[in-house]
Amino acid sequence: MNITDRELWTLIHGMGFGALFLVAFAGGLAGIYSLRPQLVTAEGISERVSRLRWGTIVMAVCVWLTVIVGTFVVYPWYRATPPEGIDRAVQSESLSQYPRYWLLASEETAEYHHFGMEWKEHVAWISPLLATVVAYAIFVYGKELAAKPQARAIIIAMFFLSFAVAGIAGVLGALITKASPLT
Amino acid sequence: MATQTTEREISTADRAVGAAMIASGIGSLVLGLAIILSEASAGFKTFVTWNAGVGALSGKSGLSVIAFVVSWVALHYVFKTKPLSLMTSFIITLVLVALGILLTFPPVFLSFGS
């Protein structure tokens, strides 16, 4: 088994930080949803708020790291220009080292770039903004959130939105990687 | 963070969270606008190419993050004297984020291509 630097960083980006955020979402959602006096004792609310504060901060950090690593480490490899000697019109073995150009070399795969990558690379940056607000809101409200159903519902909506945006980027990323993996 | 709330007042926490929410919407909209401008103007695309390896995405995302941070700080202080209710802040945020997402959608922003 051999893993290249490019494969390792792609794994860190998608299966590390990205997947951690998406997987932790369910736990965070359950924690915020159940933060209500009729479901949890006062002691339980204190314990849950503490866990939620740390959990949402870690999630926000994960989604920031996902987009930063994706944009500044992995993306330059994806969009790198092949040297003059490589034919950009044929999906050859040597062109496969340049995923953007490999995808564009065939009409059957060009949409992975034109639609998939173009949307993924941009929309992903909205997710950390929303995740940061969720973490900040949990930090600011603290235990008070249990007595504020409207604030709780709004935070859940922001959380969902952050997850949905990250989910779009994640699914598109998986499809692009399947079509033209970074090796 | 402790808050003082009466029925007619907007609590300190609601003000702080409302400001942060709208700032995230502003950051999203700035991202969308930067994408459109980058498609429509070669000069702007060059301006936002802050990193050669990453290309224009470096500046587009950078402008979005800067807008988020700056507007968060500004709104935080504005909301101390002129607050909006949490629900109003949320609705404004939803509109801004929806616009931002719409402008990141390739069929939309590619139609601005020069």
CSV table of C-alpha atoms in Angstrom, one decimal:
chain,number,residue,atom,x,y,z
A,1,MET,CA,0.0,0.0,0.0
A,2,ASN,CA,1.3,3.4,-1.0
A,3,ILE,CA,-0.2,6.8,-0.3
A,4,THR,CA,1.1,9.8,-2.0
A,5,ASP,CA,1.2,13.3,-0.5
A,6,ARG,CA,-1.6,14.4,-2.7
A,7,GLU,CA,-3.8,11.4,-1.7
A,8,LEU,CA,-3.0,12.0,2.0
A,9,TRP,CA,-4.0,15.7,1.9
A,10,THR,CA,-7.1,14.8,0.0
A,11,LEU,CA,-8.0,12.3,2.7
A,12,ILE,CA,-7.3,14.9,5.4
A,13,HIS,CA,-9.5,17.4,3.6
A,14,GLY,CA,-12.4,15.1,2.8
A,15,MET,CA,-12.4,12.1,5.1
A,16,GLY,CA,-10.7,13.9,8.0
A,17,PHE,CA,-12.0,17.4,8.7
A,18,GLY,CA,-14.9,17.3,6.3
A,19,ALA,CA,-16.3,14.0,7.4
A,20,LEU,CA,-15.8,14.8,11.1
A,21,PHE,CA,-18.0,17.9,10.7
A,22,LEU,CA,-20.7,16.1,8.8
A,23,VAL,CA,-20.7,13.1,11.2
A,24,ALA,CA,-20.7,15.3,14.3
A,25,PHE,CA,-23.7,17.3,13.0
A,26,ALA,CA,-26.2,14.7,14.1
A,27,GLY,CA,-24.8,14.7,17.7
A,28,GLY,CA,-24.8,18.5,17.8
A,29,LEU,CA,-28.4,18.7,16.4
A,30,ALA,CA,-29.6,16.3,19.0
A,31,GLY,CA,-27.9,18.2,21.7
A,32,ILE,CA,-29.4,21.6,20.7
A,33,TYR,CA,-32.9,20.1,20.1
A,34,SER,CA,-33.1,18.4,23.5
A,35,LEU,CA,-31.8,21.5,25.4
A,36,ARG,CA,-35.2,22.2,27.0
A,37,PRO,CA,-36.3,22.1,30.6
A,38,GLN,CA,-39.1,19.5,30.1
A,39,LEU,CA,-36.5,17.0,28.7
A,40,VAL,CA,-33.4,17.6,30.8
A,41,THR,CA,-32.8,18.5,34.5
A,42,ALA,CA,-31.0,21.7,35.4
A,43,GLU,CA,-27.9,19.7,36.1
A,44,GLY,CA,-28.3,18.0,32.8
A,45,ILE,CA,-28.6,21.3,31.0
A,46,SER,CA,-25.4,22.6,32.5
A,47,GLU,CA,-23.5,19.4,31.4
A,48,ARG,CA,-25.1,19.5,28.0
A,49,VAL,CA,-24.3,23.2,27.4
A,50,SER,CA,-20.7,22.6,28.3
A,51,ARG,CA,-20.5,19.7,25.9
A,52,LEU,CA,-22.3,21.7,23.1
A,53,ARG,CA,-20.0,24.7,23.5
A,54,TRP,CA,-16.9,22.6,23.0
A,55,GLY,CA,-18.6,20.4,20.3
A,56,THR,CA,-19.7,23.3,18.2
A,57,ILE,CA,-16.4,25.1,18.5
A,58,VAL,CA,-14.6,21.9,17.3
A,59,MET,CA,-17.1,21.6,14.5
A,60,ALA,CA,-16.5,25.2,13.4
A,61,VAL,CA,-12.7,24.7,13.5
A,62,CYS,CA,-13.1,21.5,11.5
A,63,VAL,CA,-15.1,23.1,8.7
A,64,TRP,CA,-12.7,26.1,8.6
A,65,LEU,CA,-9.8,23.6,8.2
A,66,THR,CA,-11.7,21.7,5.6
A,67,VAL,CA,-12.1,24.7,3.3
A,68,ILE,CA,-8.6,26.1,4.0
A,69,VAL,CA,-6.9,22.8,3.3
A,70,GLY,CA,-9.2,22.2,0.3
A,71,THR,CA,-8.5,25.6,-1.2
A,72,PHE,CA,-4.9,26.2,-0.4
A,73,VAL,CA,-3.4,22.6,-0.4
A,74,VAL,CA,-5.6,20.3,-2.6
A,75,TYR,CA,-7.1,22.8,-5.1
A,76,PRO,CA,-3.8,24.0,-6.6
A,77,TRP,CA,-3.0,20.3,-7.5
A,78,TYR,CA,-6.5,20.0,-9.1
A,79,ARG,CA,-6.1,23.1,-11.3
A,80,ALA,CA,-2.4,22.8,-12.1
A,81,THR,CA,-1.6,23.3,-15.8
A,82,PRO,CA,0.0,20.4,-17.6
A,83,PRO,CA,3.3,21.0,-19.4
A,84,GLU,CA,3.4,21.7,-23.1
A,85,GLY,CA,4.3,18.2,-24.1
A,86,ILE,CA,1.0,16.7,-22.8
A,87,ASP,CA,-2.0,16.7,-25.1
A,88,ARG,CA,-4.9,18.4,-23.3
A,89,ALA,CA,-7.5,17.0,-25.7
A,90,VAL,CA,-7.0,13.3,-24.8
A,91,GLN,CA,-7.7,11.6,-21.5
A,92,SER,CA,-4.3,10.0,-21.3
A,93,GLU,CA,-2.4,8.5,-18.3
A,94,SER,CA,-0.1,11.6,-18.1
A,95,LEU,CA,-3.0,14.0,-18.3
A,96,SER,CA,-4.6,12.2,-15.3
A,97,GLN,CA,-2.1,14.0,-13.1
A,98,TYR,CA,-3.9,17.2,-13.9
A,99,PRO,CA,-7.5,16.4,-12.9
A,100,ARG,CA,-9.1,19.7,-14.2
A,101,TYR,CA,-7.7,19.2,-17.6
A,102,TRP,CA,-8.4,15.5,-17.6
A,103,LEU,CA,-12.1,16.2,-16.9
A,104,LEU,CA,-12.3,18.9,-19.5
A,105,ALA,CA,-10.7,16.6,-22.2
A,106,SER,CA,-14.0,14.7,-22.7
A,107,GLU,CA,-17.5,16.0,-23.1
A,108,GLU,CA,-18.6,13.1,-20.9
A,109,THR,CA,-16.7,14.4,-17.9
A,110,ALA,CA,-16.4,18.1,-18.5
A,111,GLU,CA,-19.5,18.9,-16.4
A,112,TYR,CA,-17.7,17.5,-13.3
A,113,HIS,CA,-15.6,20.6,-13.6
A,114,HIS,CA,-18.0,23.1,-15.1
A,115,PHE,CA,-20.8,22.4,-12.7
A,116,GLY,CA,-19.3,20.2,-9.9
A,117,MET,CA,-16.0,21.8,-9.1
A,118,GLU,CA,-17.2,25.4,-9.9
A,119,TRP,CA,-20.0,25.1,-7.4
A,120,LYS,CA,-18.1,23.1,-4.8
A,121,GLU,CA,-15.1,25.4,-4.6
A,122,HIS,CA,-17.3,28.4,-4.0
A,123,VAL,CA,-20.3,27.3,-2.0
A,124,ALA,CA,-18.2,25.5,0.5
A,125,TRP,CA,-16.9,28.8,1.9
A,126,ILE,CA,-20.4,29.7,3.2
A,127,SER,CA,-20.4,26.7,5.6
A,128,PRO,CA,-17.7,27.9,8.0
A,129,LEU,CA,-19.4,31.3,8.3
A,130,LEU,CA,-22.6,29.7,9.5
A,131,ALA,CA,-20.9,27.1,11.7
A,132,THR,CA,-19.0,29.9,13.4
A,133,VAL,CA,-22.2,31.7,14.2
A,134,VAL,CA,-23.8,28.5,15.6
A,135,ALA,CA,-20.8,28.0,17.9
A,136,TYR,CA,-20.8,31.7,18.9
A,137,ALA,CA,-24.6,31.6,19.7
A,138,ILE,CA,-24.2,28.5,21.9
A,139,PHE,CA,-21.3,30.2,23.7
A,140,VAL,CA,-23.3,33.5,24.2
A,141,TYR,CA,-26.6,32.0,25.3
A,142,GLY,CA,-25.3,29.2,27.3
A,143,LYS,CA,-27.9,27.7,29.7
A,144,GLU,CA,-30.3,30.5,28.8
A,145,LEU,CA,-30.9,28.7,25.5
A,146,ALA,CA,-33.0,26.1,27.3
A,147,ALA,CA,-35.6,28.8,28.1
A,148,LYS,CA,-35.5,30.4,24.7
A,149,PRO,CA,-37.3,28.2,22.1
A,150,GLN,CA,-37.2,30.8,19.4
A,151,ALA,CA,-33.4,31.2,19.7
A,152,ARG,CA,-33.0,27.4,19.8
A,153,ALA,CA,-35.1,27.0,16.6
A,154,ILE,CA,-33.1,29.7,14.8
A,155,ILE,CA,-29.8,28.2,15.9
A,156,ILE,CA,-31.0,24.8,14.6
A,157,ALA,CA,-31.9,26.4,11.3
A,158,MET,CA,-28.5,28.0,11.0
A,159,PHE,CA,-26.9,24.6,11.9
A,160,PHE,CA,-28.9,22.8,9.2
A,161,LEU,CA,-28.0,25.4,6.6
A,162,SER,CA,-24.3,25.0,7.4
A,163,PHE,CA,-24.6,21.2,7.2
A,164,ALA,CA,-26.5,21.4,3.9
A,165,VAL,CA,-23.9,23.7,2.3
A,166,ALA,CA,-21.1,21.4,3.5
A,167,GLY,CA,-23.1,18.4,2.3
A,168,ILE,CA,-23.4,19.9,-1.2
A,169,ALA,CA,-19.6,20.5,-1.3
A,170,GLY,CA,-18.9,17.0,0.2
A,171,VAL,CA,-21.1,15.1,-2.3
A,172,LEU,CA,-19.7,17.0,-5.3
A,173,GLY,CA,-16.2,16.5,-4.0
A,174,ALA,CA,-16.8,12.7,-3.7
A,175,LEU,CA,-18.1,12.6,-7.3
A,176,ILE,CA,-15.2,14.6,-8.7
A,177,THR,CA,-12.7,12.5,-6.8
A,178,LYS,CA,-14.3,9.3,-8.1
A,179,ALA,CA,-14.2,10.6,-11.7
A,180,SER,CA,-10.7,12.0,-11.5
A,181,PRO,CA,-8.8,11.1,-8.3
A,182,LEU,CA,-5.7,13.1,-7.2
A,183,THR,CA,-2.9,10.6,-7.2
B,1,MET,CA,-22.7,35.6,29.0
B,2,ALA,CA,-25.3,37.2,31.3
B,3,THR,CA,-28.2,39.1,29.7
B,4,GLN,CA,-30.8,41.5,31.0
B,5,THR,CA,-34.1,41.0,29.4
B,6,THR,CA,-37.5,42.6,29.8
B,7,GLU,CA,-40.5,41.9,27.6
B,8,ARG,CA,-39.9,45.0,25.4
B,9,GLU,CA,-36.2,44.9,25.3
B,10,ILE,CA,-33.9,42.9,23.1
B,11,SER,CA,-31.5,41.0,25.3
B,12,THR,CA,-27.7,41.5,25.0
B,13,ALA,CA,-27.4,37.9,23.8
B,14,ASP,CA,-30.0,38.4,21.1
B,15,ARG,CA,-28.2,41.5,19.9
B,16,ALA,CA,-24.8,39.8,19.8
B,17,VAL,CA,-26.1,36.7,18.0
B,18,GLY,CA,-28.2,38.8,15.6
B,19,ALA,CA,-25.1,40.8,14.6
B,20,ALA,CA,-23.1,37.6,14.0
B,21,MET,CA,-25.9,36.1,12.0
B,22,ILE,CA,-26.3,39.0,9.7
B,23,ALA,CA,-22.5,39.2,9.3
B,24,SER,CA,-22.5,35.6,8.0
B,25,GLY,CA,-25.1,36.6,5.5
B,26,ILE,CA,-23.0,39.6,4.4
B,27,GLY,CA,-20.0,37.3,4.0
B,28,SER,CA,-22.0,34.9,1.9
B,29,LEU,CA,-23.3,37.7,-0.3
B,30,VAL,CA,-19.9,39.3,-0.7
B,31,LEU,CA,-18.6,35.8,-1.9
B,32,GLY,CA,-21.4,35.7,-4.4
B,33,LEU,CA,-20.8,39.2,-5.7
B,34,ALA,CA,-17.0,38.6,-5.9
B,35,ILE,CA,-17.7,35.5,-8.1
B,36,ILE,CA,-20.0,37.5,-10.4
B,37,LEU,CA,-17.5,40.4,-10.7
B,38,SER,CA,-14.7,37.9,-11.3
B,39,GLU,CA,-16.6,36.4,-14.2
B,40,ALA,CA,-17.6,39.7,-15.6
B,41,SER,CA,-14.3,41.6,-15.3
B,42,ALA,CA,-10.8,40.3,-16.2
B,43,GLY,CA,-9.4,43.1,-14.1
B,44,PHE,CA,-11.3,42.1,-11.0
B,45,LYS,CA,-10.3,38.5,-11.6
B,46,THR,CA,-6.6,39.6,-11.6
B,47,PHE,CA,-7.2,41.7,-8.5
B,48,VAL,CA,-8.6,38.7,-6.5
B,49,THR,CA,-5.8,36.4,-7.6
B,50,TRP,CA,-4.0,36.7,-4.3
B,51,ASN,CA,-2.3,33.3,-4.7
B,52,ALA,CA,-1.1,32.0,-8.1
B,53,GLY,CA,-1.6,28.4,-7.3
B,54,VAL,CA,-5.2,28.9,-6.0
B,55,GLY,CA,-6.1,31.5,-8.6
B,56,ALA,CA,-9.1,33.9,-8.2
B,57,LEU,CA,-10.7,31.7,-5.5
B,58,SER,CA,-8.1,32.9,-3.0
B,59,GLY,CA,-9.3,36.5,-3.2
B,60,LYS,CA,-13.0,35.7,-3.6
B,61,SER,CA,-12.9,33.6,-0.4
B,62,GLY,CA,-10.6,36.1,1.3
B,63,LEU,CA,-12.9,39.0,0.6
B,64,SER,CA,-15.9,37.0,1.9
B,65,VAL,CA,-14.1,36.2,5.2
B,66,ILE,CA,-12.9,39.9,5.6
B,67,ALA,CA,-16.5,41.1,5.0
B,68,PHE,CA,-17.7,38.6,7.6
B,69,VAL,CA,-15.3,39.7,10.3
B,70,VAL,CA,-15.5,43.4,9.6
B,71,SER,CA,-19.3,43.5,9.4
B,72,TRP,CA,-19.5,41.3,12.5
B,73,VAL,CA,-17.5,43.8,14.5
B,74,ALA,CA,-19.3,46.8,13.1
B,75,LEU,CA,-22.8,45.3,13.6
B,76,HIS,CA,-21.9,44.2,17.1
B,77,TYR,CA,-21.4,47.9,18.1
B,78,VAL,CA,-24.3,49.2,16.0
B,79,PHE,CA,-26.7,46.7,17.7
B,80,LYS,CA,-25.7,48.0,21.1
B,81,THR,CA,-27.7,51.2,20.3
B,82,LYS,CA,-29.9,50.1,17.4
B,83,PRO,CA,-30.7,46.4,17.8
B,84,LEU,CA,-33.0,44.3,15.7
B,85,SER,CA,-35.0,41.4,17.1
B,86,LEU,CA,-33.5,37.9,16.7
B,87,MET,CA,-36.2,36.9,14.3
B,88,THR,CA,-35.7,40.0,12.1
B,89,SER,CA,-31.9,39.4,12.1
B,90,PHE,CA,-32.6,35.8,11.1
B,91,ILE,CA,-34.9,36.7,8.2
B,92,ILE,CA,-32.3,39.2,6.9
B,93,THR,CA,-29.6,36.5,7.2
B,94,LEU,CA,-31.7,33.9,5.3
B,95,VAL,CA,-32.2,36.4,2.5
B,96,LEU,CA,-28.5,37.3,2.3
B,97,VAL,CA,-27.3,33.6,2.5
B,98,ALA,CA,-29.9,32.5,-0.1
B,99,LEU,CA,-28.6,35.3,-2.5
B,100,GLY,CA,-25.0,34.2,-1.7
B,101,ILE,CA,-25.8,30.6,-2.5
B,102,LEU,CA,-27.7,31.5,-5.6
B,103,LEU,CA,-24.7,33.5,-6.9
B,104,THR,CA,-22.3,30.6,-6.3
B,105,PHE,CA,-24.5,28.4,-8.6
B,106,PRO,CA,-22.6,27.9,-11.9
B,107,PRO,CA,-25.5,28.4,-14.3
B,108,VAL,CA,-26.1,31.8,-12.6
B,109,PHE,CA,-22.6,33.2,-12.4
B,110,LEU,CA,-21.4,31.7,-15.7
B,111,SER,CA,-24.1,33.7,-17.4
B,112,PHE,CA,-22.1,36.8,-16.4
B,113,GLY,CA,-19.0,35.5,-18.2
B,114,SER,CA,-17.4,38.0,-20.6
